[in-house]
Amino acid sequence: MGQPRNKTMVYLTRKLEFSASHLYHNPAFSPEENKRVFGKCNNPHGHGHNYTLEVTVAGEPDPTTGMVLDLKELKEILEREITQRMDHRHLNYEVPELKDQIPTCENISRVIWNLLEPKITHGRLHKVRLYETPDLFADVYRNGVKPS
Amino acid sequence: MSNGLHIELGRRYKFAASHRLHSEKLSAEENSRVYGKCNNPHGHGHNYVVEISVSGTVNPATGMIVNLADLDAFVEQEVIEPFDHRSLNEEVPVFREQVPTTENVCMEIFKRLKHFPLARLERVRVQETGNNAFEYAGEDSADRRAV
């Protein structure tokens, strides 16, 4: 699944922010286990974060436009797929793609990858980085693609 | 890992420490020429920022590659406690032999963290100031092990 390396490959990154609430709770665990494993993140009423998402697309610039893809197009994809779905939502209850998953950084970033990858038709999705806070983030790549 | 995706968890830590760049192999003039202000005999300090990335399988029961509490405790014990508010030259034994440049600090941190038993260490990035940062990902086969 490795991405072909090419001398003219350019990596373009677009950033967006969204705010959402979540909580960590596994119904298969006892209340004590939930508390032990998830700590404060298990508080029943949830809590929120300002998430920062960085989406990197790899591709060769089109010789006519000089663009890997039109940033307007990427912005619209991100608005439709991510902002409308996740911004000012409760991730546990309002985002069907996260149903039955603990909405950790790892799982949210994987869901974001799966939402975006098929929509990006100019260039290829290279990396998704999701910051939950400035000190905690997750990166997603296609297997075999060297992180950069 | 999960439907063909590679997922890494990144975490940022901070410590403040002093160091002095000085090599016993160089003359006083050479030390001064090579290291400039960083060679001042009493040393100076930085607020270091350490960013580490680990990979592994996302546990379906917890949604996590590794529980942050376990990762934080390991990094605290291996790096933050021994480095924070210390003189790297005087108080971290490896830097009696090596010059504590941020290249060497970055590699030393990688060496200390690569034994983390619950996930695979992918890379360490150390920011010495807002204007310079160093990254080390180990020597592929030697420093990485499957989890």
PDB file of C-alpha atoms in Angstrom:
ATOM      1  CA  MET A   1       0.000   0.000   0.000  1.00  0.00           C
ATOM      2  CA  GLY A   2       3.057   2.253  -0.106  1.00  0.00           C
ATOM      3  CA  GLN A   3       2.610   5.538  -1.837  1.00  0.00           C
ATOM      4  CA  PRO A   4       4.835   5.797  -4.891  1.00  0.00           C
ATOM      5  CA  ARG A   5       7.697   8.158  -4.140  1.00  0.00           C
ATOM      6  CA  ASN A   6       8.072  10.852  -6.667  1.00  0.00           C
ATOM      7  CA  LYS A   7      10.515  13.708  -6.919  1.00  0.00           C
ATOM      8  CA  THR A   8       7.766  16.259  -7.375  1.00  0.00           C
ATOM      9  CA  MET A   9       5.523  15.027  -4.556  1.00  0.00           C
ATOM     10  CA  VAL A  10       4.336  17.935  -2.456  1.00  0.00           C
ATOM     11  CA  TYR A  11       2.613  17.706   0.925  1.00  0.00           C
ATOM     12  CA  LEU A  12      -0.093  20.246   1.627  1.00  0.00           C
ATOM     13  CA  THR A  13      -1.592  20.730   5.077  1.00  0.00           C
ATOM     14  CA  ARG A  14      -4.847  22.389   6.005  1.00  0.00           C
ATOM     15  CA  LYS A  15      -5.817  23.067   9.601  1.00  0.00           C
ATOM     16  CA  LEU A  16      -9.219  23.382  11.175  1.00  0.00           C
ATOM     17  CA  GLU A  17     -10.585  23.608  14.685  1.00  0.00           C
ATOM     18  CA  PHE A  18     -13.731  22.233  16.196  1.00  0.00           C
ATOM     19  CA  SER A  19     -15.096  22.035  19.706  1.00  0.00           C
ATOM     20  CA  ALA A  20     -16.874  18.978  20.992  1.00  0.00           C
ATOM     21  CA  SER A  21     -17.697  17.125  24.155  1.00  0.00           C
ATOM     22  CA  HIS A  22     -17.103  13.489  24.991  1.00  0.00           C
ATOM     23  CA  LEU A  23     -16.682  10.991  27.781  1.00  0.00           C
ATOM     24  CA  TYR A  24     -14.971   7.636  28.078  1.00  0.00           C
ATOM     25  CA  HIS A  25     -17.129   4.787  29.270  1.00  0.00           C
ATOM     26  CA  ASN A  26     -17.157   1.109  28.372  1.00  0.00           C
ATOM     27  CA  PRO A  27     -20.490  -0.529  29.331  1.00  0.00           C
ATOM     28  CA  ALA A  28     -18.698  -3.888  29.524  1.00  0.00           C
ATOM     29  CA  PHE A  29     -16.614  -2.581  32.453  1.00  0.00           C
ATOM     30  CA  SER A  30     -17.821  -2.269  36.038  1.00  0.00           C
ATOM     31  CA  PRO A  31     -18.147   1.304  37.396  1.00  0.00           C
ATOM     32  CA  GLU A  32     -14.910   0.788  39.342  1.00  0.00           C
ATOM     33  CA  GLU A  33     -13.077  -0.452  36.243  1.00  0.00           C
ATOM     34  CA  ASN A  34     -14.352   2.496  34.204  1.00  0.00           C
ATOM     35  CA  LYS A  35     -13.102   4.861  36.862  1.00  0.00           C
ATOM     36  CA  ARG A  36      -9.746   3.136  37.137  1.00  0.00           C
ATOM     37  CA  VAL A  37      -9.085   2.930  33.387  1.00  0.00           C
ATOM     38  CA  PHE A  38     -10.529   6.259  32.276  1.00  0.00           C
ATOM     39  CA  GLY A  39     -10.136   8.431  35.377  1.00  0.00           C
ATOM     40  CA  LYS A  40     -11.657  11.909  35.054  1.00  0.00           C
ATOM     41  CA  CYS A  41     -12.599  11.179  31.435  1.00  0.00           C
ATOM     42  CA  ASN A  42     -15.260   8.827  32.825  1.00  0.00           C
ATOM     43  CA  ASN A  43     -17.287  11.640  34.460  1.00  0.00           C
ATOM     44  CA  PRO A  44     -20.870  10.881  33.377  1.00  0.00           C
ATOM     45  CA  HIS A  45     -21.771  14.340  32.098  1.00  0.00           C
ATOM     46  CA  GLY A  46     -18.790  14.507  29.792  1.00  0.00           C
ATOM     47  CA  HIS A  47     -16.369  17.340  29.162  1.00  0.00           C
ATOM     48  CA  GLY A  48     -15.103  19.164  26.106  1.00  0.00           C
ATOM     49  CA  HIS A  49     -12.053  20.074  24.086  1.00  0.00           C
ATOM     50  CA  ASN A  50     -11.026  22.474  21.376  1.00  0.00           C
ATOM     51  CA  TYR A  51      -9.745  20.009  18.843  1.00  0.00           C
ATOM     52  CA  THR A  52      -7.261  21.015  16.165  1.00  0.00           C
ATOM     53  CA  LEU A  53      -7.156  18.906  13.040  1.00  0.00           C
ATOM     54  CA  GLU A  54      -4.327  18.967  10.511  1.00  0.00           C
ATOM     55  CA  VAL A  55      -4.994  17.204   7.233  1.00  0.00           C
ATOM     56  CA  THR A  56      -2.068  16.550   4.900  1.00  0.00           C
ATOM     57  CA  VAL A  57      -2.623  15.677   1.240  1.00  0.00           C
ATOM     58  CA  ALA A  58       0.207  14.436  -0.962  1.00  0.00           C
ATOM     59  CA  GLY A  59       0.330  14.949  -4.697  1.00  0.00           C
ATOM     60  CA  GLU A  60       2.054  16.428  -7.676  1.00  0.00           C
ATOM     61  CA  PRO A  61       1.137  20.013  -8.459  1.00  0.00           C
ATOM     62  CA  ASP A  62      -0.945  20.275 -11.630  1.00  0.00           C
ATOM     63  CA  PRO A  63       1.284  21.874 -14.286  1.00  0.00           C
ATOM     64  CA  THR A  64      -1.437  24.337 -15.280  1.00  0.00           C
ATOM     65  CA  THR A  65      -2.785  25.475 -11.906  1.00  0.00           C
ATOM     66  CA  GLY A  66       0.295  24.795  -9.801  1.00  0.00           C
ATOM     67  CA  MET A  67      -1.948  23.161  -7.202  1.00  0.00           C
ATOM     68  CA  VAL A  68      -2.054  19.675  -5.709  1.00  0.00           C
ATOM     69  CA  LEU A  69      -5.730  20.325  -5.155  1.00  0.00           C
ATOM     70  CA  ASP A  70      -7.814  23.436  -4.900  1.00  0.00           C
ATOM     71  CA  LEU A  71      -7.745  24.563  -1.257  1.00  0.00           C
ATOM     72  CA  LYS A  72     -11.364  25.722  -1.633  1.00  0.00           C
ATOM     73  CA  GLU A  73     -12.310  22.158  -2.500  1.00  0.00           C
ATOM     74  CA  LEU A  74     -10.411  20.792   0.525  1.00  0.00           C
ATOM     75  CA  LYS A  75     -11.992  23.421   2.760  1.00  0.00           C
ATOM     76  CA  GLU A  76     -15.466  22.405   1.564  1.00  0.00           C
ATOM     77  CA  ILE A  77     -14.745  18.714   2.128  1.00  0.00           C
ATOM     78  CA  LEU A  78     -13.534  19.456   5.668  1.00  0.00           C
ATOM     79  CA  GLU A  79     -16.525  21.674   6.391  1.00  0.00           C
ATOM     80  CA  ARG A  80     -18.999  19.061   5.161  1.00  0.00           C
ATOM     81  CA  GLU A  81     -17.365  15.919   6.517  1.00  0.00           C
ATOM     82  CA  ILE A  82     -15.852  17.132   9.776  1.00  0.00           C
ATOM     83  CA  THR A  83     -17.109  20.519  10.971  1.00  0.00           C
ATOM     84  CA  GLN A  84     -20.779  19.833  10.306  1.00  0.00           C
ATOM     85  CA  ARG A  85     -20.518  16.374  11.826  1.00  0.00           C
ATOM     86  CA  MET A  86     -18.429  17.130  14.910  1.00  0.00           C
ATOM     87  CA  ASP A  87     -18.324  20.845  15.765  1.00  0.00           C
ATOM     88  CA  HIS A  88     -20.336  21.700  18.887  1.00  0.00           C
ATOM     89  CA  ARG A  89     -21.542  18.105  19.149  1.00  0.00           C
ATOM     90  CA  HIS A  90     -21.319  15.435  21.772  1.00  0.00           C
ATOM     91  CA  LEU A  91     -19.101  12.852  20.114  1.00  0.00           C
ATOM     92  CA  ASN A  92     -20.572   9.894  22.038  1.00  0.00           C
ATOM     93  CA  TYR A  93     -24.188  10.635  21.149  1.00  0.00           C
ATOM     94  CA  GLU A  94     -24.278  12.688  17.999  1.00  0.00           C
ATOM     95  CA  VAL A  95     -21.653  11.192  15.710  1.00  0.00           C
ATOM     96  CA  PRO A  96     -22.909   7.835  14.426  1.00  0.00           C
ATOM     97  CA  GLU A  97     -19.449   6.852  13.136  1.00  0.00           C
ATOM     98  CA  LEU A  98     -18.210   6.829  16.756  1.00  0.00           C
ATOM     99  CA  LYS A  99     -21.117   4.815  18.107  1.00  0.00           C
ATOM    100  CA  ASP A 100     -19.906   1.895  20.238  1.00  0.00           C
ATOM    101  CA  GLN A 101     -16.350   3.256  20.228  1.00  0.00           C
ATOM    102  CA  ILE A 102     -14.593   5.154  22.976  1.00  0.00           C
ATOM    103  CA  PRO A 103     -14.051   8.635  21.458  1.00  0.00           C
ATOM    104  CA  THR A 104     -10.313   8.779  22.151  1.00  0.00           C
ATOM    105  CA  CYS A 105      -7.921  10.731  19.977  1.00  0.00           C
ATOM    106  CA  GLU A 106      -6.913   7.438  18.328  1.00  0.00           C
ATOM    107  CA  ASN A 107     -10.501   6.507  17.411  1.00  0.00           C
ATOM    108  CA  ILE A 108     -11.640   9.995  16.367  1.00  0.00           C
ATOM    109  CA  SER A 109      -8.625  10.429  14.109  1.00  0.00           C
ATOM    110  CA  ARG A 110      -9.280   7.040  12.496  1.00  0.00           C
ATOM    111  CA  VAL A 111     -12.926   7.968  11.891  1.00  0.00           C
ATOM    112  CA  ILE A 112     -11.765  11.267  10.376  1.00  0.00           C
ATOM    113  CA  TRP A 113      -9.341   9.389   8.099  1.00  0.00           C
ATOM    114  CA  ASN A 114     -12.093   7.063   6.935  1.00  0.00           C
ATOM    115  CA  LEU A 115     -14.452   9.978   6.253  1.00  0.00           C
ATOM    116  CA  LEU A 116     -11.891  11.995   4.312  1.00  0.00           C
ATOM    117  CA  GLU A 117      -9.928   9.426   2.338  1.00  0.00           C
ATOM    118  CA  PRO A 118     -12.647   8.588  -0.221  1.00  0.00           C
ATOM    119  CA  LYS A 119     -13.534  12.261  -0.682  1.00  0.00           C
ATOM    120  CA  ILE A 120     -10.054  13.419  -1.588  1.00  0.00           C
ATOM    121  CA  THR A 121      -9.763  12.693  -5.278  1.00  0.00           C
ATOM    122  CA  HIS A 122      -7.014  15.146  -6.206  1.00  0.00           C
ATOM    123  CA  GLY A 123      -3.834  14.007  -4.518  1.00  0.00           C
ATOM    124  CA  ARG A 124      -4.019  11.385  -1.779  1.00  0.00           C
ATOM    125  CA  LEU A 125      -4.695  11.717   1.887  1.00  0.00           C
ATOM    126  CA  HIS A 126      -1.257  11.355   3.497  1.00  0.00           C
ATOM    127  CA  LYS A 127      -1.724  12.127   7.175  1.00  0.00           C
ATOM    128  CA  VAL A 128      -4.346  13.124   9.689  1.00  0.00           C
ATOM    129  CA  ARG A 129      -3.173  14.691  12.946  1.00  0.00           C
ATOM    130  CA  LEU A 130      -5.736  15.441  15.608  1.00  0.00           C
ATOM    131  CA  TYR A 131      -4.828  17.442  18.705  1.00  0.00           C
ATOM    132  CA  GLU A 132      -7.119  16.993  21.680  1.00  0.00           C
ATOM    133  CA  THR A 133      -4.973  19.466  23.612  1.00  0.00           C
ATOM    134  CA  PRO A 134      -1.600  20.968  22.649  1.00  0.00           C
ATOM    135  CA  ASP A 135       0.013  18.136  24.660  1.00  0.00           C
ATOM    136  CA  LEU A 136      -1.935  15.181  23.284  1.00  0.00           C
ATOM    137  CA  PHE A 137      -2.509  14.141  19.696  1.00  0.00           C
ATOM    138  CA  ALA A 138      -2.836  11.194  17.336  1.00  0.00           C
ATOM    139  CA  ASP A 139      -1.438  10.691  13.824  1.00  0.00           C
ATOM    140  CA  VAL A 140      -2.913   8.411  11.182  1.00  0.00           C
ATOM    141  CA  TYR A 141      -1.159   7.182   8.042  1.00  0.00           C
ATOM    142  CA  ARG A 142      -1.841   4.504   5.513  1.00  0.00           C
ATOM    143  CA  ASN A 143       0.273   1.478   6.514  1.00  0.00           C
ATOM    144  CA  GLY A 144       3.634   1.438   4.776  1.00  0.00           C
ATOM    145  CA  VAL A 145       3.715   5.168   4.114  1.00  0.00           C
ATOM    146  CA  LYS A 146       6.693   6.642   5.847  1.00  0.00           C
ATOM    147  CA  PRO A 147       5.682   9.304   8.368  1.00  0.00           C
ATOM    148  CA  SER A 148       6.885  12.757   7.468  1.00  0.00           C
TER     149      SER A 148
ATOM    150  CA  MET B   1      -3.011  -2.427  12.257  1.00  0.00           C
ATOM    151  CA  SER B   2      -6.602  -1.384  11.776  1.00  0.00           C
ATOM    152  CA  ASN B   3      -7.908  -1.737   8.250  1.00  0.00           C
ATOM    153  CA  GLY B   4      -4.540  -0.847   6.780  1.00  0.00           C
ATOM    154  CA  LEU B   5      -3.995   2.230   8.925  1.00  0.00           C
ATOM    155  CA  HIS B   6      -1.021   3.091  11.079  1.00  0.00           C
ATOM    156  CA  ILE B   7      -1.998   5.075  14.165  1.00  0.00           C
ATOM    157  CA  GLU B   8       0.379   6.856  16.518  1.00  0.00           C
ATOM    158  CA  LEU B   9      -0.268   8.596  19.788  1.00  0.00           C
ATOM    159  CA  GLY B  10       1.714  11.774  20.399  1.00  0.00           C
ATOM    160  CA  ARG B  11       2.390  13.326  23.769  1.00  0.00           C
ATOM    161  CA  ARG B  12       4.253  16.463  24.766  1.00  0.00           C
ATOM    162  CA  TYR B  13       6.240  16.961  27.957  1.00  0.00           C
ATOM    163  CA  LYS B  14       8.346  19.774  29.335  1.00  0.00           C
ATOM    164  CA  PHE B  15      11.401  20.069  31.489  1.00  0.00           C
ATOM    165  CA  ALA B  16      13.765  22.897  32.359  1.00  0.00           C
ATOM    166  CA  ALA B  17      17.475  22.236  32.693  1.00  0.00           C
ATOM    167  CA  SER B  18      20.859  23.843  32.368  1.00  0.00           C
ATOM    168  CA  HIS B  19      23.769  22.740  30.246  1.00  0.00           C
ATOM    169  CA  ARG B  20      27.130  23.831  28.990  1.00  0.00           C
ATOM    170  CA  LEU B  21      28.531  22.823  25.631  1.00  0.00           C
ATOM    171  CA  HIS B  22      32.160  21.979  26.140  1.00  0.00           C
ATOM    172  CA  SER B  23      34.293  19.183  24.735  1.00  0.00           C
ATOM    173  CA  GLU B  24      37.367  17.879  26.512  1.00  0.00           C
ATOM    174  CA  LYS B  25      38.713  16.944  23.087  1.00  0.00           C
ATOM    175  CA  LEU B  26      38.931  20.576  22.035  1.00  0.00           C
ATOM    176  CA  SER B  27      41.238  23.362  23.216  1.00  0.00           C
ATOM    177  CA  ALA B  28      39.821  26.344  25.124  1.00  0.00           C
ATOM    178  CA  GLU B  29      39.953  28.442  21.926  1.00  0.00           C
ATOM    179  CA  GLU B  30      38.305  25.751  19.855  1.00  0.00           C
ATOM    180  CA  ASN B  31      35.549  25.250  22.439  1.00  0.00           C
ATOM    181  CA  SER B  32      34.892  28.945  22.407  1.00  0.00           C
ATOM    182  CA  ARG B  33      34.899  29.080  18.610  1.00  0.00           C
ATOM    183  CA  VAL B  34      32.665  26.021  18.133  1.00  0.00           C
ATOM    184  CA  TYR B  35      30.166  26.566  20.914  1.00  0.00           C
ATOM    185  CA  GLY B  36      30.224  30.350  21.279  1.00  0.00           C
ATOM    186  CA  LYS B  37      28.057  31.582  24.160  1.00  0.00           C
ATOM    187  CA  CYS B  38      27.026  28.001  24.926  1.00  0.00           C
ATOM    188  CA  ASN B  39      30.571  27.422  26.172  1.00  0.00           C
ATOM    189  CA  ASN B  40      30.270  29.939  29.032  1.00  0.00           C
ATOM    190  CA  PRO B  41      31.703  28.104  32.043  1.00  0.00           C
ATOM    191  CA  HIS B  42      28.703  28.369  34.365  1.00  0.00           C
ATOM    192  CA  GLY B  43      26.233  27.066  31.816  1.00  0.00           C
ATOM    193  CA  HIS B  44      22.780  28.327  30.952  1.00  0.00           C
ATOM    194  CA  GLY B  45      19.289  26.877  30.807  1.00  0.00           C
ATOM    195  CA  HIS B  46      16.387  26.111  28.504  1.00  0.00           C
ATOM    196  CA  ASN B  47      12.759  25.150  28.733  1.00  0.00           C
ATOM    197  CA  TYR B  48      12.878  21.941  26.757  1.00  0.00           C
ATOM    198  CA  VAL B  49       9.786  20.510  25.091  1.00  0.00           C
ATOM    199  CA  VAL B  50       9.818  16.781  24.388  1.00  0.00           C
ATOM    200  CA  GLU B  51       7.345  15.302  21.942  1.00  0.00           C
ATOM    201  CA  ILE B  52       7.148  11.536  21.663  1.00  0.00           C
ATOM    202  CA  SER B  53       5.121   9.300  19.361  1.00  0.00           C
ATOM    203  CA  VAL B  54       4.225   5.690  20.080  1.00  0.00           C
ATOM    204  CA  SER B  55       2.364   3.162  17.977  1.00  0.00           C
ATOM    205  CA  GLY B  56       0.558  -0.088  18.618  1.00  0.00           C
ATOM    206  CA  THR B  57      -2.828  -1.699  18.324  1.00  0.00           C
ATOM    207  CA  VAL B  58      -5.787   0.380  19.455  1.00  0.00           C
ATOM    208  CA  ASN B  59      -7.415  -1.687  22.190  1.00  0.00           C
ATOM    209  CA  PRO B  60     -11.108  -1.934  21.261  1.00  0.00           C
ATOM    210  CA  ALA B  61     -12.173  -1.972  24.937  1.00  0.00           C
ATOM    211  CA  THR B  62     -10.445   1.307  25.785  1.00  0.00           C
ATOM    212  CA  GLY B  63      -9.978   2.987  22.382  1.00  0.00           C
ATOM    213  CA  MET B  64      -6.352   3.513  23.348  1.00  0.00           C
ATOM    214  CA  ILE B  65      -2.944   2.454  22.061  1.00  0.00           C
ATOM    215  CA  VAL B  66      -1.745   2.899  25.612  1.00  0.00           C
ATOM    216  CA  ASN B  67      -3.245   4.352  28.732  1.00  0.00           C
ATOM    217  CA  LEU B  68      -1.858   7.879  29.122  1.00  0.00           C
ATOM    218  CA  ALA B  69      -1.363   7.378  32.838  1.00  0.00           C
ATOM    219  CA  ASP B  70       1.057   4.501  32.121  1.00  0.00           C
ATOM    220  CA  LEU B  71       2.905   6.435  29.424  1.00  0.00           C
ATOM    221  CA  ASP B  72       3.139   9.569  31.582  1.00  0.00           C
ATOM    222  CA  ALA B  73       4.419   7.608  34.576  1.00  0.00           C
ATOM    223  CA  PHE B  74       7.133   5.956  32.472  1.00  0.00           C
ATOM    224  CA  VAL B  75       8.290   9.232  30.900  1.00  0.00           C
ATOM    225  CA  GLU B  76       8.215  10.940  34.300  1.00  0.00           C
ATOM    226  CA  GLN B  77      10.417   8.244  35.795  1.00  0.00           C
ATOM    227  CA  GLU B  78      12.860   7.882  32.884  1.00  0.00           C
ATOM    228  CA  VAL B  79      13.201  11.463  31.690  1.00  0.00           C
ATOM    229  CA  ILE B  80      11.387  14.205  33.580  1.00  0.00           C
ATOM    230  CA  GLU B  81      12.455  13.292  37.090  1.00  0.00           C
ATOM    231  CA  PRO B  82      16.144  12.800  36.178  1.00  0.00           C
ATOM    232  CA  PHE B  83      16.327  15.869  33.863  1.00  0.00           C
ATOM    233  CA  ASP B  84      13.976  18.533  35.219  1.00  0.00           C
ATOM    234  CA  HIS B  85      15.610  21.395  37.127  1.00  0.00           C
ATOM    235  CA  ARG B  86      18.998  19.736  36.865  1.00  0.00           C
ATOM    236  CA  SER B  87      22.324  20.513  35.326  1.00  0.00           C
ATOM    237  CA  LEU B  88      22.513  18.024  32.457  1.00  0.00           C
ATOM    238  CA  ASN B  89      26.321  18.076  32.541  1.00  0.00           C
ATOM    239  CA  GLU B  90      26.616  17.469  36.263  1.00  0.00           C
ATOM    240  CA  GLU B  91      23.572  15.397  37.131  1.00  0.00           C
ATOM    241  CA  VAL B  92      22.857  13.137  34.156  1.00  0.00           C
ATOM    242  CA  PRO B  93      25.790  10.716  34.094  1.00  0.00           C
ATOM    243  CA  VAL B  94      25.820  10.134  30.322  1.00  0.00           C
ATOM    244  CA  PHE B  95      26.578  13.819  29.790  1.00  0.00           C
ATOM    245  CA  ARG B  96      29.817  13.571  31.706  1.00  0.00           C
ATOM    246  CA  GLU B  97      31.079  11.769  28.599  1.00  0.00           C
ATOM    247  CA  GLN B  98      28.938  13.360  25.915  1.00  0.00           C
ATOM    248  CA  VAL B  99      28.373  17.027  25.161  1.00  0.00           C
ATOM    249  CA  PRO B 100      24.724  17.746  26.064  1.00  0.00           C
ATOM    250  CA  THR B 101      23.761  19.201  22.721  1.00  0.00           C
ATOM    251  CA  THR B 102      20.103  18.787  21.973  1.00  0.00           C
ATOM    252  CA  GLU B 103      21.034  16.161  19.358  1.00  0.00           C
ATOM    253  CA  ASN B 104      22.560  14.075  22.148  1.00  0.00           C
ATOM    254  CA  VAL B 105      19.727  14.883  24.569  1.00  0.00           C
ATOM    255  CA  CYS B 106      17.216  13.732  21.941  1.00  0.00           C
ATOM    256  CA  MET B 107      19.066  10.451  21.335  1.00  0.00           C
ATOM    257  CA  GLU B 108      19.465   9.847  25.072  1.00  0.00           C
ATOM    258  CA  ILE B 109      15.740  10.340  25.622  1.00  0.00           C
ATOM    259  CA  PHE B 110      15.004   7.895  22.786  1.00  0.00           C
ATOM    260  CA  LYS B 111      17.351   5.379  24.382  1.00  0.00           C
ATOM    261  CA  ARG B 112      15.604   5.721  27.745  1.00  0.00           C
ATOM    262  CA  LEU B 113      12.102   5.443  26.312  1.00  0.00           C
ATOM    263  CA  LYS B 114      12.566   2.713  23.731  1.00  0.00           C
ATOM    264  CA  HIS B 115      12.126   0.086  26.459  1.00  0.00           C
ATOM    265  CA  PHE B 116       8.585   1.230  27.163  1.00  0.00           C
ATOM    266  CA  PRO B 117       6.820  -2.123  27.400  1.00  0.00           C
ATOM    267  CA  LEU B 118       3.272  -1.135  26.374  1.00  0.00           C
ATOM    268  CA  ALA B 119       3.723   0.474  22.943  1.00  0.00           C
ATOM    269  CA  ARG B 120       6.384   0.970  20.326  1.00  0.00           C
ATOM    270  CA  LEU B 121       8.398   4.168  20.457  1.00  0.00           C
ATOM    271  CA  GLU B 122       8.380   5.713  16.975  1.00  0.00           C
ATOM    272  CA  ARG B 123      10.203   8.978  17.466  1.00  0.00           C
ATOM    273  CA  VAL B 124      11.366  11.663  19.861  1.00  0.00           C
ATOM    274  CA  ARG B 125      11.431  15.366  19.072  1.00  0.00           C
ATOM    275  CA  VAL B 126      13.126  17.794  21.409  1.00  0.00           C
ATOM    276  CA  GLN B 127      12.647  21.518  21.131  1.00  0.00           C
ATOM    277  CA  GLU B 128      15.423  23.439  22.832  1.00  0.00           C
ATOM    278  CA  THR B 129      13.882  26.843  22.159  1.00  0.00           C
ATOM    279  CA  GLY B 130      11.004  27.960  19.953  1.00  0.00           C
ATOM    280  CA  ASN B 131      13.517  28.287  17.128  1.00  0.00           C
ATOM    281  CA  ASN B 132      15.246  24.928  17.086  1.00  0.00           C
ATOM    282  CA  ALA B 133      14.147  21.337  17.379  1.00  0.00           C
ATOM    283  CA  PHE B 134      15.718  17.914  16.850  1.00  0.00           C
ATOM    284  CA  GLU B 135      14.147  14.602  15.964  1.00  0.00           C
ATOM    285  CA  TYR B 136      15.397  11.043  16.311  1.00  0.00           C
ATOM    286  CA  ALA B 137      13.622   7.864  15.252  1.00  0.00           C
ATOM    287  CA  GLY B 138      16.251   5.305  16.211  1.00  0.00           C
ATOM    288  CA  GLU B 139      18.181   2.954  13.995  1.00  0.00           C
ATOM    289  CA  ASP B 140      15.446   1.083  12.260  1.00  0.00           C
ATOM    290  CA  SER B 141      15.857  -2.550  13.173  1.00  0.00           C
ATOM    291  CA  ALA B 142      18.016  -2.151  16.258  1.00  0.00           C
ATOM    292  CA  ASP B 143      15.832   0.308  18.122  1.00  0.00           C
ATOM    293  CA  ARG B 144      12.403  -0.853  17.140  1.00  0.00           C
ATOM    294  CA  ARG B 145      10.610  -3.865  18.251  1.00  0.00           C
ATOM    295  CA  ALA B 146       7.216  -5.218  17.482  1.00  0.00           C
ATOM    296  CA  VAL B 147       4.521  -4.919  20.131  1.00  0.00           C
TER     297      VAL B 147
END
